[in-house]
PDB file of C-alpha atoms in Angstrom:
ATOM      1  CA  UNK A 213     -16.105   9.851  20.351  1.00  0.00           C
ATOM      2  CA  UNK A 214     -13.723   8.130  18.275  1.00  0.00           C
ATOM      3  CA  UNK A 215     -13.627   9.103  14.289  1.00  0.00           C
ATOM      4  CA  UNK A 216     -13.968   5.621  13.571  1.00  0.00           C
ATOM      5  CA  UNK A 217     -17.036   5.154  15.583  1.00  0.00           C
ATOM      6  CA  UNK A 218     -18.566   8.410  13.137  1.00  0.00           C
ATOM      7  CA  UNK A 219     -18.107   6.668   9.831  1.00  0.00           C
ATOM      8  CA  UNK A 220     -21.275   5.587   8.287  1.00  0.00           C
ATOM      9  CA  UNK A 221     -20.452   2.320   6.218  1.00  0.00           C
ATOM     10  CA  UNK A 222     -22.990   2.754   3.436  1.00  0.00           C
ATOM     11  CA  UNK A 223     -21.918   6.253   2.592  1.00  0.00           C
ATOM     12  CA  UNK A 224     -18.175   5.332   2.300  1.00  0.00           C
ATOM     13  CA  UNK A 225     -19.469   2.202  -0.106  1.00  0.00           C
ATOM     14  CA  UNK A 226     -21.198   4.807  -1.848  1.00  0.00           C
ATOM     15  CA  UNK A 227     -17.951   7.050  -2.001  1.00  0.00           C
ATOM     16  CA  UNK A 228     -15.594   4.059  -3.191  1.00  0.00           C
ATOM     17  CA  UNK A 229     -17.955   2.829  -5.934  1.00  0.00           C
ATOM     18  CA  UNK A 230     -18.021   6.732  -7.076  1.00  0.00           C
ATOM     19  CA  UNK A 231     -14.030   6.229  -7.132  1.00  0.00           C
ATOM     20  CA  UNK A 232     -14.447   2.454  -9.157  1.00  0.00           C
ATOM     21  CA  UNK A 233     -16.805   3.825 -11.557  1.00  0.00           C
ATOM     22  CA  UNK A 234     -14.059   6.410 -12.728  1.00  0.00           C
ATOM     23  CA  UNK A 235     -11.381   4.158 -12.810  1.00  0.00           C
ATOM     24  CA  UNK A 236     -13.146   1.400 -15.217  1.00  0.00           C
ATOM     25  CA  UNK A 237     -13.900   4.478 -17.051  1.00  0.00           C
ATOM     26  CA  UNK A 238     -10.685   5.400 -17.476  1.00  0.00           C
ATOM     27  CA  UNK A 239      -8.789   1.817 -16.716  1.00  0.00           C
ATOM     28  CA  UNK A 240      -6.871   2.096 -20.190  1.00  0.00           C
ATOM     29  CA  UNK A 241      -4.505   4.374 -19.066  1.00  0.00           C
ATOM     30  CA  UNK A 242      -4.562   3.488 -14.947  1.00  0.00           C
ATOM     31  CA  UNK A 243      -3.542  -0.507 -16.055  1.00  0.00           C
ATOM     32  CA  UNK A 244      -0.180   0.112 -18.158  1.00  0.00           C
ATOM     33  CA  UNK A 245       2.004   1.178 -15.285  1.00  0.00           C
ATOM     34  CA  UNK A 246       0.463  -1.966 -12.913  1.00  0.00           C
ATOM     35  CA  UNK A 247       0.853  -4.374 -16.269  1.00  0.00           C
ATOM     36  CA  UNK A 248       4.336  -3.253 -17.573  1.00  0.00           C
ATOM     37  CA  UNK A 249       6.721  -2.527 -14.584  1.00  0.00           C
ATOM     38  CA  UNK A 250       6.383  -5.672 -12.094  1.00  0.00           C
ATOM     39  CA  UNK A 251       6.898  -7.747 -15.539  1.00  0.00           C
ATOM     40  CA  UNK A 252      10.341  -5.947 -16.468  1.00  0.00           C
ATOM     41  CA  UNK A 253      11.185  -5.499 -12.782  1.00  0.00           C
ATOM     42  CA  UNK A 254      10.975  -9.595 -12.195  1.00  0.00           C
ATOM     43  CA  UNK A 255      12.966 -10.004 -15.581  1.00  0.00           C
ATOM     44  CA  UNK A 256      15.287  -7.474 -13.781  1.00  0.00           C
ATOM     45  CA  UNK A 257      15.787  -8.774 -10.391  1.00  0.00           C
ATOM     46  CA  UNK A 258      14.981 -11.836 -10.571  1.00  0.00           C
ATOM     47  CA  UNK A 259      16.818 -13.089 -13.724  1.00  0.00           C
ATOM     48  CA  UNK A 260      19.314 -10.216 -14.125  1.00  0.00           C
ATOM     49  CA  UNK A 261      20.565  -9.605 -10.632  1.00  0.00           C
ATOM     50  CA  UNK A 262      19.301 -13.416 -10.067  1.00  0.00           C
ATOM     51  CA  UNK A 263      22.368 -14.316 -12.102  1.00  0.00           C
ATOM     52  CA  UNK A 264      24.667 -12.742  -9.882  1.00  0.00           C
ATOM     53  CA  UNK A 265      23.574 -14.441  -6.896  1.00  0.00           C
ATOM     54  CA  UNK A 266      25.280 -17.962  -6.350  1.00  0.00           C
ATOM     55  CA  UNK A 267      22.995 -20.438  -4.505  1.00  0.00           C
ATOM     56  CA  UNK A 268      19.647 -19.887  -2.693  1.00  0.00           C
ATOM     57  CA  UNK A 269      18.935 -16.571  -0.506  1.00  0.00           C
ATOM     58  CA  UNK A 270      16.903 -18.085   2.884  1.00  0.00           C
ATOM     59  CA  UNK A 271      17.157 -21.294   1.186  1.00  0.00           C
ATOM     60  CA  UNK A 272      14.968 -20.474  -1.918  1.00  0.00           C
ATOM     61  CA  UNK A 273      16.043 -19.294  -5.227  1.00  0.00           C
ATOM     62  CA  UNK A 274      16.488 -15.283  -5.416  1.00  0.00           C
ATOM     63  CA  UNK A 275      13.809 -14.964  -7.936  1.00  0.00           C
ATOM     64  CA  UNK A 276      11.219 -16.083  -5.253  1.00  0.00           C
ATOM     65  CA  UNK A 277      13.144 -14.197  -2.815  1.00  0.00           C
ATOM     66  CA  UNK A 278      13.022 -10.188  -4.238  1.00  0.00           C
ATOM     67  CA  UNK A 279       9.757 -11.335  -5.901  1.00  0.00           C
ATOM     68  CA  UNK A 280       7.757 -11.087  -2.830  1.00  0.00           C
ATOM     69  CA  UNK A 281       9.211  -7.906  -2.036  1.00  0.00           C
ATOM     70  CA  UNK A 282       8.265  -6.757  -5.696  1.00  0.00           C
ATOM     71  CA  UNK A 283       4.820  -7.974  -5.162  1.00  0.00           C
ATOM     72  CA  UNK A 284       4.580  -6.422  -1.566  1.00  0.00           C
ATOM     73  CA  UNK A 285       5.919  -3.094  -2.417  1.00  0.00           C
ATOM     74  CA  UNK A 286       4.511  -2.894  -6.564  1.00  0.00           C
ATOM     75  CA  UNK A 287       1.068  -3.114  -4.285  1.00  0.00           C
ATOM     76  CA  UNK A 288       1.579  -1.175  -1.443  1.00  0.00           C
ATOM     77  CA  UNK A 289       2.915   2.017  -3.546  1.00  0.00           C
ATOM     78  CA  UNK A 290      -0.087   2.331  -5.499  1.00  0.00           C
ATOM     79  CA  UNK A 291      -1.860   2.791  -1.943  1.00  0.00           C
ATOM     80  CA  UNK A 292       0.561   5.264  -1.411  1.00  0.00           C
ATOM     81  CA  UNK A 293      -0.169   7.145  -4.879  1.00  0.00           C
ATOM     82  CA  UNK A 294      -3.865   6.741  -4.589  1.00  0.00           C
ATOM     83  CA  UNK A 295      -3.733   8.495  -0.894  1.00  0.00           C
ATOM     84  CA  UNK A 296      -1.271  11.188  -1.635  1.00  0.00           C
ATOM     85  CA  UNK A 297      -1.139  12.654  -5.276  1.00  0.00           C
ATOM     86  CA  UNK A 298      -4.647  11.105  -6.299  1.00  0.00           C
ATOM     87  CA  UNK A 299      -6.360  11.937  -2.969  1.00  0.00           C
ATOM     88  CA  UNK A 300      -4.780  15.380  -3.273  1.00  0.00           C
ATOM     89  CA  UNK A 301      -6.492  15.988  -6.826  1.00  0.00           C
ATOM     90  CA  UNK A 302      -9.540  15.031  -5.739  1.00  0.00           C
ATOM     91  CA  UNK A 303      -9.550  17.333  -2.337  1.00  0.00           C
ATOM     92  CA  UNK A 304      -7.854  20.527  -3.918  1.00  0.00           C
ATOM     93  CA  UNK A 305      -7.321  21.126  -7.817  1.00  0.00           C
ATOM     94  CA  UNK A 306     -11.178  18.868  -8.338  1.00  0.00           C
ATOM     95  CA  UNK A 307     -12.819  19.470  -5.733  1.00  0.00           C
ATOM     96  CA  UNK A 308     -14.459  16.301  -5.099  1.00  0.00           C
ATOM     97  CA  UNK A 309     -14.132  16.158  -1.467  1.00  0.00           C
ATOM     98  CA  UNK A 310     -16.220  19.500  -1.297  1.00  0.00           C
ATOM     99  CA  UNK A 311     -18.790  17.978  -3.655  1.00  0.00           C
ATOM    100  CA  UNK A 312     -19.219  14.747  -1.486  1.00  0.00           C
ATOM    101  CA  UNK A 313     -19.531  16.467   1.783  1.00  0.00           C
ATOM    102  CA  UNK A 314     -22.229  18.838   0.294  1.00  0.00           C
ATOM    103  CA  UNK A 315     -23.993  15.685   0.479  1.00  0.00           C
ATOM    104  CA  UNK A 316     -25.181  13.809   3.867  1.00  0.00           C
ATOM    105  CA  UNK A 317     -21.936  12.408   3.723  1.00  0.00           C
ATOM    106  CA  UNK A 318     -19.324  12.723   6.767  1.00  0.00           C
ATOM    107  CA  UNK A 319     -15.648  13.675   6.604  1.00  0.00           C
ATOM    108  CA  UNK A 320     -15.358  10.504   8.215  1.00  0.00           C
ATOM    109  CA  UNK A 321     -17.380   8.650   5.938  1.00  0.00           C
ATOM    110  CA  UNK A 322     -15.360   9.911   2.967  1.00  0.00           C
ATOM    111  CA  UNK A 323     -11.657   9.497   4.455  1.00  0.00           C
ATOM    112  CA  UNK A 324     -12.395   5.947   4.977  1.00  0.00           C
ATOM    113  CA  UNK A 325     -13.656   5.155   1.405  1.00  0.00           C
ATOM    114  CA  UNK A 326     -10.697   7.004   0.362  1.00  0.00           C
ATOM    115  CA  UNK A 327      -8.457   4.485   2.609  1.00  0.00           C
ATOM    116  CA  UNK A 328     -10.321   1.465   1.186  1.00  0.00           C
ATOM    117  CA  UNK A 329     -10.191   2.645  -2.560  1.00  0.00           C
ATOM    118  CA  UNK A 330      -6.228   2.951  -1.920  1.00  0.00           C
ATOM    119  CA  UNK A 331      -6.185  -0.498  -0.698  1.00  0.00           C
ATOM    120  CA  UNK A 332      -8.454  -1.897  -3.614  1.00  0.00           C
ATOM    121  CA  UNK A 333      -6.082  -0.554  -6.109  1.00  0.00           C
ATOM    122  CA  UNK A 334      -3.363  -2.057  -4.575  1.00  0.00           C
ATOM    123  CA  UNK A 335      -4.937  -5.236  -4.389  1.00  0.00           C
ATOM    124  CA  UNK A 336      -5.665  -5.340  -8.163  1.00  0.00           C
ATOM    125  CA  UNK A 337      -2.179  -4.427  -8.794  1.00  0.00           C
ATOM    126  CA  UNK A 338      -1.420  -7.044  -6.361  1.00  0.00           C
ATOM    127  CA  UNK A 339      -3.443  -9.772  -7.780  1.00  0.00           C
ATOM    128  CA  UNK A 340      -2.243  -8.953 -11.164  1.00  0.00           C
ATOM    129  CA  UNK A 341       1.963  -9.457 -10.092  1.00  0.00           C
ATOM    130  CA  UNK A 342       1.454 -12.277  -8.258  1.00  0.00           C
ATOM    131  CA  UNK A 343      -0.088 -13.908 -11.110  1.00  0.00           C
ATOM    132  CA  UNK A 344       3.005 -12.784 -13.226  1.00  0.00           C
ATOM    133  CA  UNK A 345       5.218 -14.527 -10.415  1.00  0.00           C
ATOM    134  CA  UNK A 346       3.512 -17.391 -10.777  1.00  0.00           C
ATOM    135  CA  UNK A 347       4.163 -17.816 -14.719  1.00  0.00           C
ATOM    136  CA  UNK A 348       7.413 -16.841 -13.825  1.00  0.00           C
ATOM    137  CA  UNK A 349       7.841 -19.710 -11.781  1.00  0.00           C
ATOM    138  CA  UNK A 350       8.527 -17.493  -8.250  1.00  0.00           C
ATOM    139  CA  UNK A 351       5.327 -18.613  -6.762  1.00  0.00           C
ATOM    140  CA  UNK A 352       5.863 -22.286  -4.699  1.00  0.00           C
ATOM    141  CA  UNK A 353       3.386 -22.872  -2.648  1.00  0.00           C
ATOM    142  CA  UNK A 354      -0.571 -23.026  -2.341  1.00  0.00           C
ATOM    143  CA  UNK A 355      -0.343 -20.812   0.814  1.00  0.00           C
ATOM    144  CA  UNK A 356       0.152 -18.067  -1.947  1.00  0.00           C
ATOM    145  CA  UNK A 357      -3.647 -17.612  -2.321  1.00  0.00           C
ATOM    146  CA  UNK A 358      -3.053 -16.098   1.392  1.00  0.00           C
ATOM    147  CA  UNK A 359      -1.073 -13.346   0.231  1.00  0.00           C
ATOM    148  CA  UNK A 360      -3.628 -10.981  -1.116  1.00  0.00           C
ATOM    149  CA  UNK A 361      -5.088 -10.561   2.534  1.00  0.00           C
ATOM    150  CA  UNK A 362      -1.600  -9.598   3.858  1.00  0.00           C
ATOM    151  CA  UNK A 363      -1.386  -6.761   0.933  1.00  0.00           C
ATOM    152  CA  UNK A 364      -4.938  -5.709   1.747  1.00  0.00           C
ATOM    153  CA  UNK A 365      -4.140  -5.464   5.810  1.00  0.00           C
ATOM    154  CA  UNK A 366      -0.795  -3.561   4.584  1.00  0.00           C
ATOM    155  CA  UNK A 367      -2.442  -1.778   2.155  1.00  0.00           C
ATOM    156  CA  UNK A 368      -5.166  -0.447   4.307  1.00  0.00           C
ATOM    157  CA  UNK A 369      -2.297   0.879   6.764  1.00  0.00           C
ATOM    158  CA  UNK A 370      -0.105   2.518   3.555  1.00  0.00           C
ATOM    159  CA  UNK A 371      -3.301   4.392   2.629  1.00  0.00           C
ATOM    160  CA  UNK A 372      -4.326   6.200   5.690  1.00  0.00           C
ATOM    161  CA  UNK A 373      -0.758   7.219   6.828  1.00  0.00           C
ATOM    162  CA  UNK A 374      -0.486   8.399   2.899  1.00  0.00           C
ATOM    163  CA  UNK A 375      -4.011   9.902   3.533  1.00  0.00           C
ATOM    164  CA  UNK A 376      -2.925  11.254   6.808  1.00  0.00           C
ATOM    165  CA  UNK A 377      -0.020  13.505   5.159  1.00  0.00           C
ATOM    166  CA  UNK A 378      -2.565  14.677   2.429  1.00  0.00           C
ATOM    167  CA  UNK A 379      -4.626  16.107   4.951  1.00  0.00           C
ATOM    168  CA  UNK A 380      -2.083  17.816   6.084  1.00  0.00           C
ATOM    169  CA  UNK A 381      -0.424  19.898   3.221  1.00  0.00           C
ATOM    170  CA  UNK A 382      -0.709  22.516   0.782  1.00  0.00           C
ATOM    171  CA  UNK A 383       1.622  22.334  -1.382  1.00  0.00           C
ATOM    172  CA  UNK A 384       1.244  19.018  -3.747  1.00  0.00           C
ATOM    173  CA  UNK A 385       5.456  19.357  -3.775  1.00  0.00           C
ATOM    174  CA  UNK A 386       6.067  18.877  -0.090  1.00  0.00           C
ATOM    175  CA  UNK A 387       5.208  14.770  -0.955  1.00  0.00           C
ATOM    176  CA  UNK A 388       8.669  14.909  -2.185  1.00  0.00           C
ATOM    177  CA  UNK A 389       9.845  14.442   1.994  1.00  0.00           C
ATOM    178  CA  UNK A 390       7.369  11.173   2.143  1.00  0.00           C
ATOM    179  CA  UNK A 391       8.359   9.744  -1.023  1.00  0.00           C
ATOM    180  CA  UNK A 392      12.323  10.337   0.144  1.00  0.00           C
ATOM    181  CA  UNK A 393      11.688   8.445   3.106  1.00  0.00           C
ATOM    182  CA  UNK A 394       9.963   5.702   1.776  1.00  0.00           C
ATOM    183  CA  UNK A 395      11.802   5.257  -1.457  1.00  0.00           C
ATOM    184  CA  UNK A 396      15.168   5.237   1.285  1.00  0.00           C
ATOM    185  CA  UNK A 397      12.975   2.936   3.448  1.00  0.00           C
ATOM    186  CA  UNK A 398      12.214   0.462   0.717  1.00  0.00           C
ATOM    187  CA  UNK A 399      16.509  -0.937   0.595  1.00  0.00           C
ATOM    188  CA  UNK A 400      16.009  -1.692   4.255  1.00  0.00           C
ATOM    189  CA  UNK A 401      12.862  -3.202   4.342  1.00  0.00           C
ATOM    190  CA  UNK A 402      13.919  -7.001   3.477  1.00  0.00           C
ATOM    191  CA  UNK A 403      12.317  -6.280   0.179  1.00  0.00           C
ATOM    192  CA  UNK A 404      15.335  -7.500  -2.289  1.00  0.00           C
ATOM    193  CA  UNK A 405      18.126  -8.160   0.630  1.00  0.00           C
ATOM    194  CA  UNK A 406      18.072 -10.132   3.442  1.00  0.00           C
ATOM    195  CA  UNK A 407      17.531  -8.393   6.454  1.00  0.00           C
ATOM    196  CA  UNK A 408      19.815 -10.281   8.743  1.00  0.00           C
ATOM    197  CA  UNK A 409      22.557  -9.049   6.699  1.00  0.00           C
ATOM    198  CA  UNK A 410      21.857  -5.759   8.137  1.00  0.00           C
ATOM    199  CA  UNK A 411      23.655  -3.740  11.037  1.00  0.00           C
ATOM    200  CA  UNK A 412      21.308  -4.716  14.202  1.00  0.00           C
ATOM    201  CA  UNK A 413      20.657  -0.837  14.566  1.00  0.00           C
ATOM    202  CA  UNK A 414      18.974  -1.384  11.029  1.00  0.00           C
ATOM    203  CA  UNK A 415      17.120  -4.464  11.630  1.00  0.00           C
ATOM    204  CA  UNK A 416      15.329  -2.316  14.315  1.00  0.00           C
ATOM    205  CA  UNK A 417      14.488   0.583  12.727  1.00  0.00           C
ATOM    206  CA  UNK A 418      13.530  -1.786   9.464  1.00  0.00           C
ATOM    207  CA  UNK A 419      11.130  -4.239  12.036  1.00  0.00           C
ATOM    208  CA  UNK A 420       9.265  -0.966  13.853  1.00  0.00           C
ATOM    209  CA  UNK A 421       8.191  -0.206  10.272  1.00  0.00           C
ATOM    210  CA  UNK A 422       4.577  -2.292   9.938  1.00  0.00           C
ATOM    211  CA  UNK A 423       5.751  -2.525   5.644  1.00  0.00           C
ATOM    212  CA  UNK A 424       8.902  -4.983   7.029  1.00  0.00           C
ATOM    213  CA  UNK A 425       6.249  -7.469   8.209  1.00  0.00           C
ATOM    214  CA  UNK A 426       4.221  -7.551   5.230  1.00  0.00           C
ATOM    215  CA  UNK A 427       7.108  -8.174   3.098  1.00  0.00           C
ATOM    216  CA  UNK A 428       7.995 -11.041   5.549  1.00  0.00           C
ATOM    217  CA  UNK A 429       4.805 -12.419   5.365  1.00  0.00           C
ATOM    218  CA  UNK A 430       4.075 -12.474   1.656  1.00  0.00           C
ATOM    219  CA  UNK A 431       7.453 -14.415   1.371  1.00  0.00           C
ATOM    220  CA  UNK A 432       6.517 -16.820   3.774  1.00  0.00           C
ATOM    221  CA  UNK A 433       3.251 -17.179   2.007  1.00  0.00           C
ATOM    222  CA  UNK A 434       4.942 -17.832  -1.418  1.00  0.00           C
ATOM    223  CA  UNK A 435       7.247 -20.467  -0.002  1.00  0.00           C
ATOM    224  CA  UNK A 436       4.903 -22.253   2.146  1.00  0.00           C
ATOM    225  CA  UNK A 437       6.341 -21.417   5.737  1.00  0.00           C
ATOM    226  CA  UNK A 438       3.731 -20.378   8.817  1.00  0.00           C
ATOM    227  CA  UNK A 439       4.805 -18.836  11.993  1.00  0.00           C
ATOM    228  CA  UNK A 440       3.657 -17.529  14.931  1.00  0.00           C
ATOM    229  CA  UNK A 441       5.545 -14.710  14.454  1.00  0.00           C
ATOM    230  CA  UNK A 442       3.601 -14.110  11.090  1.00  0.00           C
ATOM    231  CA  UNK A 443       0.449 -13.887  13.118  1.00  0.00           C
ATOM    232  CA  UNK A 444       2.310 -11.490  15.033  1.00  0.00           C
ATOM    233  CA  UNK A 445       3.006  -8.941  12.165  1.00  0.00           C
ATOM    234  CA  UNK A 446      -0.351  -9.178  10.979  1.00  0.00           C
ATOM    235  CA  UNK A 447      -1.525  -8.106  13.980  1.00  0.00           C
ATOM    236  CA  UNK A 448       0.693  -5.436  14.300  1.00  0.00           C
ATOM    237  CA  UNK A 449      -0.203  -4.095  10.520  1.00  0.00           C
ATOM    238  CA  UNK A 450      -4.256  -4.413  11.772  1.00  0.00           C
ATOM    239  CA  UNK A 451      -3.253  -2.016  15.272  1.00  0.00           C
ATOM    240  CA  UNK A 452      -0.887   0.024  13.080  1.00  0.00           C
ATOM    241  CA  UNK A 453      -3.565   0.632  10.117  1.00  0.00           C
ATOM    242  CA  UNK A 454      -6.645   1.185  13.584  1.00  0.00           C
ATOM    243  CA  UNK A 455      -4.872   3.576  14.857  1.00  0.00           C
ATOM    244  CA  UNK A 456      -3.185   5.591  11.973  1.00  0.00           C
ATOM    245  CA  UNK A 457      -6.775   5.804  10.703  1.00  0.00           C
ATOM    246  CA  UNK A 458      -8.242   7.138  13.560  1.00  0.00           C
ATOM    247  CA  UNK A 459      -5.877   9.744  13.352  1.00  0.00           C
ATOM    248  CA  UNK A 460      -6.113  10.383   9.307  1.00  0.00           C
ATOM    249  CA  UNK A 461     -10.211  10.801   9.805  1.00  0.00           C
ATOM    250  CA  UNK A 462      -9.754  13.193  12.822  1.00  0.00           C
ATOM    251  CA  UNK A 463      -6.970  15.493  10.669  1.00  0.00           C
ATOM    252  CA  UNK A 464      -9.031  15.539   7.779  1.00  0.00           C
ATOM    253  CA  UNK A 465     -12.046  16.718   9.612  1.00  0.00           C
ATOM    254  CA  UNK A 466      -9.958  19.461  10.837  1.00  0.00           C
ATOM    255  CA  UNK A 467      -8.988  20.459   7.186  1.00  0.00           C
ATOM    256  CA  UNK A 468     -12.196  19.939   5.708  1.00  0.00           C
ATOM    257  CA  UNK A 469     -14.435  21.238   7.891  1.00  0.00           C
ATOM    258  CA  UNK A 470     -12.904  23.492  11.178  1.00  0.00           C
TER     259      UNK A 470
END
């Protein structure tokens, strides 16, 4: 039977509202990293390195251009946090994840609420930047108000390959291997350089990567452009995130429970 098929929908609300209710306790602290860096990374990039850059980048100004990749990847990492160090709190050092399943709740249950918290956090982080693009002037078209479903479809995906790797470790400082591949990752992902610029070799490895095509969509998004090949990443973010969950909820099981 499939993991996915196991996961009872009310308990998982019932986990990620347990995970919401700490966070507005605590959102003081958890909002000054999500309300200070995008602001002096778009002052950075887009009007620093902005300078630098003579003419349009894919025919639209550079400050549009990297800020879609800030606002794709400023969202996405904080799935990546939530799943991996946060996630790891919670399962080892506070033993949440023991607490819950004391509970009628199922590993299953509980790895998916983790997944979706991830994905919430990174779309209020999301929502938050791309309302600092738009002061900013990045944001040019309407089709923007799209963009927070692409982050939420990457999102998902981020969190339960992040989640999947938390399952699997001991040691909180073996996340220092993930975070060196995706912090590597991020210069070839189309984020703040065009990818066509890029040895074809690159361009491959960048495109088989489901992150590329969110970054590709959100820009298209922000600048008013639809494709059919925009339809096509999505879709391959939704299989990606299906079946790297399946997999996360399965693993966990086997660390939580066998």
């Amino acid at each position: 039977m499939p993991a996915l098929a196991r996961v009872n929908f009310g308990d998982a609300w019932r986990v990620w509202r347990r995970n919401y209710d700490v966070y507005v306790r605590l959102w003081k602290t958890e909002i000054i990293a999500p309300l200070f860096e995008p602001v002096f990374s778009i002052i950075g990039f887009g009007w620093g390195v902005g300078s630098l850059v003579a003419g349009k980048v894919m025919g639209v100004p550079y400050l549009t251009f990297v800020g879609a990749g800030l606002l794709a990847f400023t969202a996405l990492l904080r799935a990546l946090f939530e799943c991996t160090y946060s996630s790891f709190f919670r399962m080892v050092y506070q033993s949440t994840f023991d607490a819950v399943l004391c509970t009628p709740v199922e590993v299953e249950s509980l790895g998916l609420a983790e997944i979706a918290w991830g994905a919430s956090k990174a779309l209020f982080d999301g929502l938050f930047v791309l309302a600092v693009l738009a002061v900013f002037g990045a944001v040019t078209s309407p089709l923007s108000l799209l963009i927070p479903i692409t982050l939420t479809i990457g999102a998902l995906w981020v969190a339960a390959l992040s989640l999947l790797i938390t399952s699997r470790i001991h040691d909180i400082n073996n996340y220092n291997f993930y975070l060196a591949f995706v912090f590597s990752y991020l210069w070839i992902s189309g984020a703040y350089f065009p990818l066509e610029r890029m040895p074809e070799p690159v361009q491959w490895l960048a495109w088989a990567v489901p992150l590329t095509g969110a970054v590709d969509v959100s820009r298209q998004l922000m600048i008013g452009n639809l494709s059919w090949k925009m339809l096509a990443e999505t879709l391959y973010l939704i299989v990606a995130f299906l079946v790297t969950a399946e997999f996360t909820l399965r693993s966990l099981r086997r660390r939580m429970v066998n």
